[in-house]
Short mmCIF file of C-alpha atoms and ligand atoms in Angstrom, two decimals:
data_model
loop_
_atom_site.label_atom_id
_atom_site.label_comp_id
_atom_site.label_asym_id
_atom_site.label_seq_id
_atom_site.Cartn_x
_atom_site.Cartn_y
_atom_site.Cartn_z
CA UNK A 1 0.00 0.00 0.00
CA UNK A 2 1.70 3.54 -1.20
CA UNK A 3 1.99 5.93 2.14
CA UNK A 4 -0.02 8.73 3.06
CA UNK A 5 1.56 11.89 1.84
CA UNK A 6 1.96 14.91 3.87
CA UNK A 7 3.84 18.26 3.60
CA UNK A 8 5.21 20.46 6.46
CA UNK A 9 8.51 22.59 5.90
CA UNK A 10 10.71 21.22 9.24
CA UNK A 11 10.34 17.46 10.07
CA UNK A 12 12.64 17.01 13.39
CA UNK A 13 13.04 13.12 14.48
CA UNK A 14 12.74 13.12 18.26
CA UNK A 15 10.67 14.27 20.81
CA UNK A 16 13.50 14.81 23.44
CA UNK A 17 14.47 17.84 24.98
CA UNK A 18 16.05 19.35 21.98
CA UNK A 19 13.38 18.04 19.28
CA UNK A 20 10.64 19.89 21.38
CA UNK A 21 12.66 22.65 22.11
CA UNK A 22 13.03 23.46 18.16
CA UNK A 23 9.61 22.31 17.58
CA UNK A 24 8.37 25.08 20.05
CA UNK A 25 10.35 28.00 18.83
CA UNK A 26 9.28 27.55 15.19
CA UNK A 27 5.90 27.14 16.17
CA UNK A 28 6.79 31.07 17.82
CA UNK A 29 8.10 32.20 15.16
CA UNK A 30 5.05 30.66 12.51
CA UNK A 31 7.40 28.21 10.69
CA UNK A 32 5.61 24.84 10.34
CA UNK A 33 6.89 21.48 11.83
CA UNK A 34 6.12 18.09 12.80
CA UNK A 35 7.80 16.12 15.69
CA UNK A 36 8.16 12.50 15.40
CA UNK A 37 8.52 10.33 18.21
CA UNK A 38 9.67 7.21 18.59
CA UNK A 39 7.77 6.67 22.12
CA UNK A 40 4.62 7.63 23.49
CA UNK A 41 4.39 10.83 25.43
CA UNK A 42 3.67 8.69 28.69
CA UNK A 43 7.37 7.46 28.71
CA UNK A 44 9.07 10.95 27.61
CA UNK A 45 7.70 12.63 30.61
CA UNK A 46 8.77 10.05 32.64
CA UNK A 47 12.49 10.03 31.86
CA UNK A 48 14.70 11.65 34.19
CA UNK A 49 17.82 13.57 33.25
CA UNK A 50 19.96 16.54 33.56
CA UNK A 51 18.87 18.87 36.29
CA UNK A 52 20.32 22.69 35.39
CA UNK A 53 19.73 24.97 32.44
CA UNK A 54 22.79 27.28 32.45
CA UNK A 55 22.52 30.99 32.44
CA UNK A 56 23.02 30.89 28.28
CA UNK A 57 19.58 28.77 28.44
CA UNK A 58 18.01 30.76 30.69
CA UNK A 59 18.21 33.87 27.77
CA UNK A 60 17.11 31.90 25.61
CA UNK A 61 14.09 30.95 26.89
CA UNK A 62 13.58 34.78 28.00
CA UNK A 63 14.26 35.88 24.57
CA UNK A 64 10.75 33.38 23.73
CA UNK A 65 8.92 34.92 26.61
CA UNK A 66 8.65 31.57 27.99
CA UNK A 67 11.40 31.41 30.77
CA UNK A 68 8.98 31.88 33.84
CA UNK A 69 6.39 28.80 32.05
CA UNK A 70 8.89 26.38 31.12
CA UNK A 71 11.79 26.44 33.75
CA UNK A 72 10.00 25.85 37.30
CA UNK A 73 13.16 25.77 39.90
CA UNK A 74 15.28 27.75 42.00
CA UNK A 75 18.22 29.88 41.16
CA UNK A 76 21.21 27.75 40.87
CA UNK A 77 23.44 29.31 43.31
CA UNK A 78 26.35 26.84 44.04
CA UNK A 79 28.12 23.92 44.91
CA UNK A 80 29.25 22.21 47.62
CA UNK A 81 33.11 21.01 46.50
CA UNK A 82 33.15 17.51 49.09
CA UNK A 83 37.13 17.34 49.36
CA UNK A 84 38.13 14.23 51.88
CA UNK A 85 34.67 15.20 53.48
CA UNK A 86 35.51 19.07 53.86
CA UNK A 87 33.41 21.34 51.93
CA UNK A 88 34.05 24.06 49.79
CA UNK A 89 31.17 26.08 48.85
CA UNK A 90 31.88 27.49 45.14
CA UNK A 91 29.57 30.36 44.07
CA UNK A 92 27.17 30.09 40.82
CA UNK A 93 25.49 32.87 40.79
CA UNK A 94 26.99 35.29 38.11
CA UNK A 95 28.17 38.86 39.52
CA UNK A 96 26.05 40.32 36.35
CA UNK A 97 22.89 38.49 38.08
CA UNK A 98 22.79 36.36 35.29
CA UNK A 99 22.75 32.40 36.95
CA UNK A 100 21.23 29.27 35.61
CA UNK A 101 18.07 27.45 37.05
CA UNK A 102 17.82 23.91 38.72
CA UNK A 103 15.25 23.21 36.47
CA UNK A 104 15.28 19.02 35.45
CA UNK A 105 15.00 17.95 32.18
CA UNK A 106 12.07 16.14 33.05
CA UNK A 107 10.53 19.20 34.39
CA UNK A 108 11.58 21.69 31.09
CA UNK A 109 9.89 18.49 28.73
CA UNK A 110 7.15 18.30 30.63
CA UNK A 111 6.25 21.94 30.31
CA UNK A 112 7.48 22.04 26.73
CA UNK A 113 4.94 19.46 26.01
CA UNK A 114 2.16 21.45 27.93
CA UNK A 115 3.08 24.31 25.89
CA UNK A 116 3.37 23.49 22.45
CA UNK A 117 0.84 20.47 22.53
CA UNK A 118 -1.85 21.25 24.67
CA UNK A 119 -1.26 25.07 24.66
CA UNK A 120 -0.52 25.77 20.95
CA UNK A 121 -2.00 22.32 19.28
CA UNK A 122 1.72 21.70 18.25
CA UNK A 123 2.44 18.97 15.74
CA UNK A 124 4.07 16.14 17.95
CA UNK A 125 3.68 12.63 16.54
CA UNK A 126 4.07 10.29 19.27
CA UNK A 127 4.93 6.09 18.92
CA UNK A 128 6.26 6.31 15.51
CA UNK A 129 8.40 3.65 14.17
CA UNK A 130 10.93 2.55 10.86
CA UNK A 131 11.85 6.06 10.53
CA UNK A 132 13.74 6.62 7.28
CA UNK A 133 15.01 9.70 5.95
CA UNK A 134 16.02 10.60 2.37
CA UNK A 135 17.97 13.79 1.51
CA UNK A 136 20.15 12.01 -1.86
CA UNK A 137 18.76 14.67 -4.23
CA UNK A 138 18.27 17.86 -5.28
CA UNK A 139 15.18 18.40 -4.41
CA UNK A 140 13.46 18.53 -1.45
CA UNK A 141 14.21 15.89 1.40
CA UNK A 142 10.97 13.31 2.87
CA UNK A 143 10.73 11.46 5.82
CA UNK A 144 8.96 8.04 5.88
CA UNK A 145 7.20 6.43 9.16
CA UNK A 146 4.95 4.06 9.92
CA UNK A 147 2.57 4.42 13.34
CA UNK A 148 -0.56 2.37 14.42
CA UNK A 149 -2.30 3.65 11.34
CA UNK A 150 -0.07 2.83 8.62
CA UNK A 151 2.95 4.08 6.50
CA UNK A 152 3.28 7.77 6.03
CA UNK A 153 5.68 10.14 4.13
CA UNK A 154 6.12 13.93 4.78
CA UNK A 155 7.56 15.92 2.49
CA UNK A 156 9.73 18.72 3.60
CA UNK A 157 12.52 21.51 3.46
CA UNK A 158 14.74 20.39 6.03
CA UNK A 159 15.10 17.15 8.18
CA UNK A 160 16.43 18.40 11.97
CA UNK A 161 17.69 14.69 13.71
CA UNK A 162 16.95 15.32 17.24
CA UNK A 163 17.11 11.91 18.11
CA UNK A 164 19.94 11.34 20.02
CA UNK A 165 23.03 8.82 20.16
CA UNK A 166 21.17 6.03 19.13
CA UNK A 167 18.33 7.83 16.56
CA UNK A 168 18.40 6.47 12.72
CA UNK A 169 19.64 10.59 11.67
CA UNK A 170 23.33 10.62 11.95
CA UNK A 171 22.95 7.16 9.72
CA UNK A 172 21.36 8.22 7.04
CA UNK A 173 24.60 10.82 6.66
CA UNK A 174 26.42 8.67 3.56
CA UNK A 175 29.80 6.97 5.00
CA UNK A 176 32.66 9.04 4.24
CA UNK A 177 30.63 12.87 5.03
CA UNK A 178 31.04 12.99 8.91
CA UNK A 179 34.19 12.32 11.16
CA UNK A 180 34.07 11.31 14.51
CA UNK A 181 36.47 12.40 17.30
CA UNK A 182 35.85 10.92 20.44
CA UNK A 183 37.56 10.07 23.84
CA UNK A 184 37.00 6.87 26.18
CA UNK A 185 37.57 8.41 29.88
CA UNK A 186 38.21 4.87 31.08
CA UNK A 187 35.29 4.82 33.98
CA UNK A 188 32.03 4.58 34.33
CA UNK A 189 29.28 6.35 36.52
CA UNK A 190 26.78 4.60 38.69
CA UNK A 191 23.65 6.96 38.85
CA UNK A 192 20.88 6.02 41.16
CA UNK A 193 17.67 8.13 42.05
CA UNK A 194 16.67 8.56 45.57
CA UNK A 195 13.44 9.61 46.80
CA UNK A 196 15.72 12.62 49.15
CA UNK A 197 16.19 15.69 48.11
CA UNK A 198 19.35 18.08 48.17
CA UNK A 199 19.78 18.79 51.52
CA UNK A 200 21.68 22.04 51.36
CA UNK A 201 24.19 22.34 48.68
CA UNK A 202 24.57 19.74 45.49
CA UNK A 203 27.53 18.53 46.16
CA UNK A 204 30.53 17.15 43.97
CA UNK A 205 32.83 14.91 45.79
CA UNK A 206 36.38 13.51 46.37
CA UNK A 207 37.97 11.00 48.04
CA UNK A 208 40.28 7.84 48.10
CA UNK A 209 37.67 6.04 46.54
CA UNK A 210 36.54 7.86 44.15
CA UNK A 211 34.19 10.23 42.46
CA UNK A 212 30.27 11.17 44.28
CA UNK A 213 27.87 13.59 43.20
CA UNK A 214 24.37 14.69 44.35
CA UNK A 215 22.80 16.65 42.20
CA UNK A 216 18.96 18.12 42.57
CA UNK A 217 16.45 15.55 40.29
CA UNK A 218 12.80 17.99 41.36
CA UNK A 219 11.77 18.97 45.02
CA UNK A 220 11.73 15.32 46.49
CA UNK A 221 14.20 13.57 44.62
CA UNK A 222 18.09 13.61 43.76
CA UNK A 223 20.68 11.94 42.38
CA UNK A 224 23.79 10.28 43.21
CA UNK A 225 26.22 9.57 41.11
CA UNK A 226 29.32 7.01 42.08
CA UNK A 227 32.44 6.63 39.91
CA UNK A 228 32.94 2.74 39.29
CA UNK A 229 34.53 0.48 37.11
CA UNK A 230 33.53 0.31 33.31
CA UNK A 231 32.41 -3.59 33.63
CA UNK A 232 30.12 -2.79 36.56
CA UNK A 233 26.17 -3.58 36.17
CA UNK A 234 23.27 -1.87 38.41
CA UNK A 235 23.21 -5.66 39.60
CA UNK A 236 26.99 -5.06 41.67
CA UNK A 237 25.32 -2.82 43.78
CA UNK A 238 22.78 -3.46 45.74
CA UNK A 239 21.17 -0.83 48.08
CA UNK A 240 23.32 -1.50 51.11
CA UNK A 241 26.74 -1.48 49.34
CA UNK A 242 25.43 1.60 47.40
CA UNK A 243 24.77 3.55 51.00
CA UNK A 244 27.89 2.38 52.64
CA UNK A 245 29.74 3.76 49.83
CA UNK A 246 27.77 6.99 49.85
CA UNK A 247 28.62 7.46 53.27
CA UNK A 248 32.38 7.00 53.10
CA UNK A 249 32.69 8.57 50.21
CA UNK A 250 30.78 12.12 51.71
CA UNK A 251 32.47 11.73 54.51
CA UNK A 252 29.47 11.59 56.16
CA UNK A 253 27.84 8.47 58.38
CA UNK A 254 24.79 10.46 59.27
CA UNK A 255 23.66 10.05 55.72
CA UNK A 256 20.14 7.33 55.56
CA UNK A 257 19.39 4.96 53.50
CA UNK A 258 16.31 5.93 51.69
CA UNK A 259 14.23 4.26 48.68
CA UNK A 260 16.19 3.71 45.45
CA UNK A 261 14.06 4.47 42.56
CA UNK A 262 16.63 3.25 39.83
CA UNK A 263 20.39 2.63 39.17
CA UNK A 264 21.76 2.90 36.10
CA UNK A 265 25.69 2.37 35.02
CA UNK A 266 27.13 5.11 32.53
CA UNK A 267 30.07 5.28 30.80
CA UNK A 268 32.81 7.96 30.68
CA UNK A 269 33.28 9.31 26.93
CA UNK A 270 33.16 12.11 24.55
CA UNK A 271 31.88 12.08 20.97
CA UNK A 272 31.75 15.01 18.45
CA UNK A 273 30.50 14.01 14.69
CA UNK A 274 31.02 16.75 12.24
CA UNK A 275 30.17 18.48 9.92
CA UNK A 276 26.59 18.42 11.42
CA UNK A 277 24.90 18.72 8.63
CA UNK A 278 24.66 17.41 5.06
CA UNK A 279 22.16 18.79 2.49
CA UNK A 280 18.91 19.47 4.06
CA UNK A 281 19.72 16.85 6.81
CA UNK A 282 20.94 18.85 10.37
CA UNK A 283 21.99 17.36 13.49
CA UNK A 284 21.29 18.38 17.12
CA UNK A 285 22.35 17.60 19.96
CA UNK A 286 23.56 14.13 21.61
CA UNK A 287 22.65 13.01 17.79
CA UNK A 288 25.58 14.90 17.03
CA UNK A 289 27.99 14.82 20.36
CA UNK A 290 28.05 13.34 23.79
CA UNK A 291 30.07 15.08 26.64
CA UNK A 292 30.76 13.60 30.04
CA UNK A 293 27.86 14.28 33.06
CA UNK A 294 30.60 15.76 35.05
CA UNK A 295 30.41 19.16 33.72
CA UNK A 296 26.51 18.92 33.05
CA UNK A 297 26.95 20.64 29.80
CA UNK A 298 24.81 17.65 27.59
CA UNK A 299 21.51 19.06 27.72
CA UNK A 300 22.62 22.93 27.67
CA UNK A 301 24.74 21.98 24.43
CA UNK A 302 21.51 20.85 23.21
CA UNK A 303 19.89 23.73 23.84
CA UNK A 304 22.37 25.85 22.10
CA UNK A 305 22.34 23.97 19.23
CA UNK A 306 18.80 24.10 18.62
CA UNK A 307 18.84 28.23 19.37
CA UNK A 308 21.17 28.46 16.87
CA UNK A 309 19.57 26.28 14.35
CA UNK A 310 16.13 27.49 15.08
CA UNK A 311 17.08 30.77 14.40
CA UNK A 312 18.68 30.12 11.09
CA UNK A 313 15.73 27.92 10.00
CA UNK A 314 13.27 30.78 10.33
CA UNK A 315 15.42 32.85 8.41
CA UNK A 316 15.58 30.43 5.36
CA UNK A 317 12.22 29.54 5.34
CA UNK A 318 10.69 33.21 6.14
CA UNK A 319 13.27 34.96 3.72
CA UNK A 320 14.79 32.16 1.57
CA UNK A 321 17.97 33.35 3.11
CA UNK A 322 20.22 30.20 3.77
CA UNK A 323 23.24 31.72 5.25
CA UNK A 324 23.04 31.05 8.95
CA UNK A 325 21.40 27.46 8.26
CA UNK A 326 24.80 27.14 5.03
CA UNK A 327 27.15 28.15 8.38
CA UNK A 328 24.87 26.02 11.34
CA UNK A 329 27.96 23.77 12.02
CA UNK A 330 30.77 25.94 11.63
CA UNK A 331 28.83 28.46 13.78
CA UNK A 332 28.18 25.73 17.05
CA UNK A 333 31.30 23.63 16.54
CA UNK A 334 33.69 25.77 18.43
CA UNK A 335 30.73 26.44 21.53
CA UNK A 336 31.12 22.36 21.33
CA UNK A 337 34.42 22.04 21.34
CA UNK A 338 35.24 24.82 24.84
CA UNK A 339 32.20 22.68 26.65
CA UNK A 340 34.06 19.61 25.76
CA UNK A 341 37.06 21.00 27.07
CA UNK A 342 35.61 21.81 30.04
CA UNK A 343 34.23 18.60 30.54
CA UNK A 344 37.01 16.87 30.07
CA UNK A 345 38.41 19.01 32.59
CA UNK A 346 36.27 18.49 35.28
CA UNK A 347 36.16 14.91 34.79
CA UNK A 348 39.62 14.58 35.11
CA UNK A 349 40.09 17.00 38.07
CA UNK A 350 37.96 15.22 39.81
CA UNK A 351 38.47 11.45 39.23
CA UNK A 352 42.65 12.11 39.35
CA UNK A 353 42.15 13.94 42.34
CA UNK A 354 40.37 10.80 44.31
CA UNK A 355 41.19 7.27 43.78
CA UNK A 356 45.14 6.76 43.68
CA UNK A 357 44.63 3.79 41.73
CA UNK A 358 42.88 5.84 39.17
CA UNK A 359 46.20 7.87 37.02
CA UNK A 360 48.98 7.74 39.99
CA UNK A 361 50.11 9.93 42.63
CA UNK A 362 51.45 12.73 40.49
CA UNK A 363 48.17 13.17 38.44
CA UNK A 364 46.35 12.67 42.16
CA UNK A 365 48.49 15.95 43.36
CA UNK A 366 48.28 17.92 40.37
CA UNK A 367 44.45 17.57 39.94
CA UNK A 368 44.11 18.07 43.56
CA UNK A 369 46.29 21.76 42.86
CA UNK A 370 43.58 22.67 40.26
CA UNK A 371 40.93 22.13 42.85
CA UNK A 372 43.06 24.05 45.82
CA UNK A 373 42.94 26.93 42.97
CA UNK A 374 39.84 27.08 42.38
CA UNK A 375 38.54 27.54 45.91
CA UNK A 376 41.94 30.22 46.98
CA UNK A 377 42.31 31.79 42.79
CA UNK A 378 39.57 34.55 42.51
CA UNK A 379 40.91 33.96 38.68
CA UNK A 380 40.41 30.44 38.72
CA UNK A 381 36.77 30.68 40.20
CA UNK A 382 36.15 33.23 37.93
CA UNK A 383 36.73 31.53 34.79
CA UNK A 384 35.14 28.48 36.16
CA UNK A 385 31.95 30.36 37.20
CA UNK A 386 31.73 31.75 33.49
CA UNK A 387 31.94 27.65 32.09
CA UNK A 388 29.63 26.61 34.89
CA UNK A 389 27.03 29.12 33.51
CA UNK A 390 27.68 28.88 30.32
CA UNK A 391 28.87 32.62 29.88
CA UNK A 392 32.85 31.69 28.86
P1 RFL B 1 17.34 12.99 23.96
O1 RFL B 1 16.87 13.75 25.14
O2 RFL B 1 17.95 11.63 24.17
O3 RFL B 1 16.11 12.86 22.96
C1 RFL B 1 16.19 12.06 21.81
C2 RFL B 1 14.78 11.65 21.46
O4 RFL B 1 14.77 10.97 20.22
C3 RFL B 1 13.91 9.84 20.31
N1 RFL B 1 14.33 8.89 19.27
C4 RFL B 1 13.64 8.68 18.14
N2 RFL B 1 12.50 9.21 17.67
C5 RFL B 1 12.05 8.78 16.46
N3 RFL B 1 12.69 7.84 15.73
C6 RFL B 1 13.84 7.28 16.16
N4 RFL B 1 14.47 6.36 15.43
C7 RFL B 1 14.36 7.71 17.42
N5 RFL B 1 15.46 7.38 18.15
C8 RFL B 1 15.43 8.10 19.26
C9 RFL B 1 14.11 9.36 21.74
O5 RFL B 1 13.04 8.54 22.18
C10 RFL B 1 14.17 10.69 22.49
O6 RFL B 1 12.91 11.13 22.87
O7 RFL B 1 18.42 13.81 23.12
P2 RFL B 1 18.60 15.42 22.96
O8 RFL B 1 17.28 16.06 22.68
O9 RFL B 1 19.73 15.58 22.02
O10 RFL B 1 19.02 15.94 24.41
C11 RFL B 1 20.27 15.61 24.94
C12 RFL B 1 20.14 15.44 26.44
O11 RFL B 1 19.07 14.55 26.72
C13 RFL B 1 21.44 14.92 27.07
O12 RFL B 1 22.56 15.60 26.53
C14 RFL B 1 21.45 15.13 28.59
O13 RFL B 1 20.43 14.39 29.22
C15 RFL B 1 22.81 14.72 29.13
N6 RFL B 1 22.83 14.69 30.58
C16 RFL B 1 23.01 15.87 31.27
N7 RFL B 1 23.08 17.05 30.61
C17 RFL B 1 23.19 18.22 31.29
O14 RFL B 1 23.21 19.31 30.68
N8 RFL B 1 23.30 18.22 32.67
C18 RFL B 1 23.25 17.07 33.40
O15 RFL B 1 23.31 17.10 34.63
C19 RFL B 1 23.09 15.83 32.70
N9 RFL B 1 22.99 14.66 33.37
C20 RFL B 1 22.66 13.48 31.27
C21 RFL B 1 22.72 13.50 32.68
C22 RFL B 1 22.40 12.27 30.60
C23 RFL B 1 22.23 11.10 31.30
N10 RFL B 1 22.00 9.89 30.57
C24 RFL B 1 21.27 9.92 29.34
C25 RFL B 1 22.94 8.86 30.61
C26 RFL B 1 22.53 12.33 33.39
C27 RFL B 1 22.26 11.13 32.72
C28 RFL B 1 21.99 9.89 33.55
#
């Protein structure tokens, strides 16, 4: 049977954070789009994530007139630096008054669903499957799906693949246009979601045995994150070993054991495909680069992208000017490359700097001088206040 035909001008594959995101400022600015989905809504509000939009995100969303409606939590103010179970309380909050919010990327989906699909009758496909798309000629590019009621193509101007490390977009970029760079850190991360929330500061941690985190996940929840070996499962930890570890490695036995919603083992690495685009195909996000949690840059690169593209998507399709959308990857690639940098940077501070075993004494001392720095170097904290918020 030959497919339903449809037209729209932007077809972005993925309903994530950066699919509905784009999806919501075209819709602003009158350019029309669909979103297709690969799950049902149900599941996409469920999925838990980053938890802070950096200052640059913040704008961004001002700049819509959305900021207040779409990014619920507090101020992020600072962090709790956990060294051998002493804390250093680093600053966030920009001198210009510009900080990010704790806002998680459950939360900002959630209300970017409420806004552009039950507010504004947005265009979000939900449940699709056998997504193909085809950009070979010199025409105009189509996108091919089947859902419950049957095979579908939509015609288009431009494909955006918002559909993350594992979507079908980067594919259907012919071998030979993209290169990948990418790093292996060596270490994985074991996250695990607690029904407790933040008590105080979030707090990155040090010690002999290695990397912790808690980070804010809402108002009752947070998350821990544990530095453990790449061959670990969920499975090698069970609840008791996961407290006990906590607790040692916060330097803090007063902290309870409380329910576990879910643990989950993550691996250490960095990814950047590029060019990230090729015809009328453009890539977004973790479809087009992964950075490590440790600098929490994954979702805000995500964002930029999508500011960036969204912007030069209205201008092609209002004005039939293709300039920006001609430049899209030169124009985000080097924003990419300083937050991988500063990733990097943080994840190696901070793993050197803890388990001896991890890259020797000598790396253990130097990483621990970087820290020492940033909490005594105005300079230091300066510079990493602007990366933190996304201002550098
Ligand atoms: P997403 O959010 O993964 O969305 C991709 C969407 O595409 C859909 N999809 C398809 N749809 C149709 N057809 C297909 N064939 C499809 N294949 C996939 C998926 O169902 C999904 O809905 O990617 P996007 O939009 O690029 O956003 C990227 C961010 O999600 C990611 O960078 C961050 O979550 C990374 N990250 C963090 N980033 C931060 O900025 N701060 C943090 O603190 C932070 N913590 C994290 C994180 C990522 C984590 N995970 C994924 C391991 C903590 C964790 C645990």
């Amino acid at each position: 049977m030959n497919p339903s035909r449809e037209d729209t001008r932007v077809a972005i594959v993925g309903g994530g954070v950066s699919g509905l995101a784009l999806a919501t400022f075209l819709h602003l600015s009158g350019v029309a789009c669909v979103v297709l989905e690969r799950r049902e809504r149900a599941y996409v509000e469920m999925r838990q994530r980053a938890g802070v939009v950096e200052a640059r995100g913040v704008r961004m969303f001002e700049r819509w007139g959305l900021a207040e409606r779409l990014l619920g939590g507090p101020v992020a103010q600072s962090i709790d630096y956990r060294i051998d179970g002493a804390s250093h309380i680093l600053e966030m909050a920009a001198e210009d008054g510009s900080p990010g919010r704790f806002c998680t990327q459950q939360m900002l989906v959630n209300n970017l669903l409420r806004e552009l699909v039950d507010a504004r009758a947005g265009d979000v496909r939900f449940g699709v499957a056998d997504v193909v798309i085809r950009n070979d000629g010199e025409g105009r590019a189509q996108v091919l799906y089947t859902d419950a009621g049957g095979a579908h193509a939509l015609d288009c101007d431009y494909v955006v693949g918002c559909d993350g490390n594992r979507g079908v977009s980067r594919a259907a970029i012919p071998h030979g246009v993209l290169a990948k760079t990418s790093h292996e850190f060596g270490y994985a991360w074991l996250a695990a979601l607690v029904e407790a929330p933040v008590a105080g500061h979030p707090v990155m941690g040090v010690s002999d045995r290695g990397f912790v985190a808690q980070l804010p996940r809402g108002l009752q929840r947070s998350r821990y994150y544990l530095q453990c070996a790449l061959s670990d499962t969920a499975q090698d930890w069970p609840d008791q070993r996961l407290w006990d570890e906590i607790r040692l490695r916060m330097g803090d036995a007063a902290i309870a054991n409380v329910v576990v919603h879910d643990k989950e083992v993550i691996p250490l690495r960095s990814v950047v495909h590029a060019p990230m685009q090729h015809r009328r195909l453009f890539l977004a996000g973790d479809a087009a680069h992964l950075v490590p949690p440790t600098g929490a840059k994954g979702m805000n690169l995500a964002l930029y992208d999508v500011d960036v593209l969204g912007q030069a998507l209205v201008a092609a399709v209002r004005e039939g000017d293709t300039r920006a959308l001609d430049a899209y990857s030169e124009t985000v690639l080097p924003r990419i490359w300083r937050y991988q940098e500063f990733s990097a940077w943080m994840t190696e501070t901070m793993h050197d700097a803890g388990d001896p075993a991890q890259r020797g004494a000598f790396r253990r001392m130097t990483a621990r001088a970087r820290l020492a720095a940033l909490f005594d170097s105005p300079a230091a904290r300066r510079l990493h206040g602007e990366f933190q918020r996304g201002t550098a």
